[in-house]
């Protein structure tokens, strides 16, 4: 193989690596509670939004439990940013971003590391 072909081959490999990406799995599960009563809230719309996807929508079940996830594009710089949005008529909408675990006000059920979301009535 000539020197020029080797250089072109190396360039092709390099460009392929740069343009190639991977997929990362993001998501969360938890329960949604009324902040005043502590009761679990059913039928809360839970939307997972990423910087490239408008949103994957799920709802809490009759016990206020939710589980949502999606695949996002990842490249060498990292995965897409995402946020969770919780909406229900009669309650204020709550949004949390991907860095919520660093927030001191975030609550978890210790035994299972389940996220607790508290909604406030309007």
Short mmCIF file of C-alpha atoms in Angstrom, two decimals:
data_model
loop_
_atom_site.label_atom_id
_atom_site.label_comp_id
_atom_site.label_asym_id
_atom_site.label_seq_id
_atom_site.Cartn_x
_atom_site.Cartn_y
_atom_site.Cartn_z
CA UNK A 1 0.00 0.00 0.00
CA UNK A 2 1.40 3.38 -0.95
CA UNK A 3 2.02 6.08 1.64
CA UNK A 4 -0.87 8.17 0.26
CA UNK A 5 -3.31 5.25 0.54
CA UNK A 6 -2.18 4.60 4.13
CA UNK A 7 -2.77 8.24 5.05
CA UNK A 8 -6.21 8.22 3.40
CA UNK A 9 -7.06 4.97 5.19
CA UNK A 10 -6.02 6.46 8.55
CA UNK A 11 -8.08 9.58 7.81
CA UNK A 12 -11.09 7.41 6.97
CA UNK A 13 -10.74 5.50 10.25
CA UNK A 14 -10.35 8.75 12.21
CA UNK A 15 -13.41 10.39 10.61
CA UNK A 16 -15.45 7.23 11.15
CA UNK A 17 -14.59 7.24 14.84
CA UNK A 18 -15.52 10.90 15.19
CA UNK A 19 -18.83 10.50 13.41
CA UNK A 20 -19.76 7.28 15.11
CA UNK A 21 -21.66 7.46 18.32
CA UNK A 22 -23.40 5.24 20.71
CA UNK A 23 -26.67 5.18 22.53
CA UNK A 24 -27.04 5.73 26.23
CA UNK A 25 -29.93 4.63 28.39
CA UNK A 26 -31.53 7.35 30.54
CA UNK A 27 -34.57 7.12 32.72
CA UNK A 28 -35.88 7.05 36.23
CA UNK A 29 -38.46 5.45 38.46
CA UNK A 30 -40.10 6.68 41.60
CA UNK A 31 -43.29 7.80 43.27
CA UNK A 32 -45.21 11.07 43.13
CA UNK A 33 -46.69 12.40 46.36
CA UNK A 34 -48.96 15.28 47.34
CA UNK A 35 -46.60 17.57 49.27
CA UNK A 36 -49.30 18.50 51.83
CA UNK A 37 -50.94 15.13 52.52
CA UNK A 38 -48.13 12.73 51.66
CA UNK A 39 -50.60 10.65 49.63
CA UNK A 40 -49.48 9.08 46.38
CA UNK A 41 -50.94 10.68 43.25
CA UNK A 42 -52.17 8.55 40.36
CA UNK A 43 -52.37 9.56 36.70
CA UNK A 44 -49.60 12.15 36.86
CA UNK A 45 -48.18 12.71 33.37
CA UNK A 46 -44.44 11.99 33.44
CA UNK A 47 -42.53 13.27 30.42
CA UNK A 48 -38.87 12.49 29.71
CA UNK A 49 -37.47 15.21 27.45
CA UNK A 50 -34.02 15.22 25.89
CA UNK A 51 -32.22 17.84 23.85
CA UNK A 52 -32.98 15.85 20.68
CA UNK A 53 -36.31 14.16 21.50
CA UNK A 54 -39.50 16.10 22.26
CA UNK A 55 -40.58 13.72 24.97
CA UNK A 56 -41.50 10.22 26.01
CA UNK A 57 -44.71 10.36 28.06
CA UNK A 58 -45.83 7.90 30.71
CA UNK A 59 -48.18 8.19 33.69
CA UNK A 60 -48.07 7.18 37.32
CA UNK A 61 -50.09 4.10 38.18
CA UNK A 62 -52.82 3.89 40.85
CA UNK A 63 -50.08 3.74 43.52
CA UNK A 64 -48.35 6.89 42.24
CA UNK A 65 -45.44 4.87 40.84
CA UNK A 66 -43.76 5.78 37.55
CA UNK A 67 -41.04 4.28 35.41
CA UNK A 68 -39.80 5.94 32.25
CA UNK A 69 -36.77 5.50 30.05
CA UNK A 70 -35.40 6.05 26.57
CA UNK A 71 -32.22 5.70 24.56
CA UNK A 72 -30.37 8.91 23.78
CA UNK A 73 -27.53 9.63 21.41
CA UNK A 74 -24.08 9.75 22.94
CA UNK A 75 -20.82 10.77 21.36
CA UNK A 76 -17.38 11.40 22.77
CA UNK A 77 -18.60 14.60 24.44
CA UNK A 78 -21.32 12.79 26.41
CA UNK A 79 -25.00 11.98 26.14
CA UNK A 80 -27.90 14.31 25.43
CA UNK A 81 -29.13 16.36 28.38
CA UNK A 82 -32.54 15.41 29.71
CA UNK A 83 -35.19 16.49 32.16
CA UNK A 84 -38.27 14.95 33.75
CA UNK A 85 -41.54 16.91 33.74
CA UNK A 86 -44.43 16.02 36.08
CA UNK A 87 -47.91 17.41 35.29
CA UNK A 88 -51.40 16.90 36.69
CA UNK A 89 -54.45 19.14 36.68
CA UNK A 90 -54.79 20.91 40.00
CA UNK A 91 -51.05 20.71 40.74
CA UNK A 92 -48.07 22.87 39.87
CA UNK A 93 -45.87 21.42 37.13
CA UNK A 94 -42.50 20.21 38.40
CA UNK A 95 -39.38 19.90 36.25
CA UNK A 96 -36.12 18.29 37.28
CA UNK A 97 -32.99 18.09 35.16
CA UNK A 98 -30.43 15.34 34.85
CA UNK A 99 -28.39 16.77 37.72
CA UNK A 100 -31.15 16.30 40.31
CA UNK A 101 -29.11 13.73 42.26
CA UNK A 102 -26.69 16.53 43.21
CA UNK A 103 -29.52 18.68 44.56
CA UNK A 104 -29.78 18.59 48.36
CA UNK A 105 -33.60 18.84 48.22
CA UNK A 106 -33.92 15.58 46.24
CA UNK A 107 -35.53 12.82 48.29
CA UNK A 108 -35.08 9.08 47.91
CA UNK A 109 -36.51 6.02 49.62
CA UNK A 110 -33.25 4.67 51.03
CA UNK A 111 -33.91 0.94 50.73
CA UNK A 112 -34.54 0.97 47.00
CA UNK A 113 -33.04 4.29 45.88
CA UNK A 114 -36.46 5.25 44.51
CA UNK A 115 -36.92 8.92 43.64
CA UNK A 116 -39.72 10.76 45.46
CA UNK A 117 -41.37 13.66 43.62
CA UNK A 118 -43.59 16.00 45.64
CA UNK A 119 -46.23 18.08 43.84
CA UNK A 120 -47.94 21.12 45.31
CA UNK A 121 -51.61 21.84 44.71
CA UNK A 122 -52.43 25.05 42.81
#
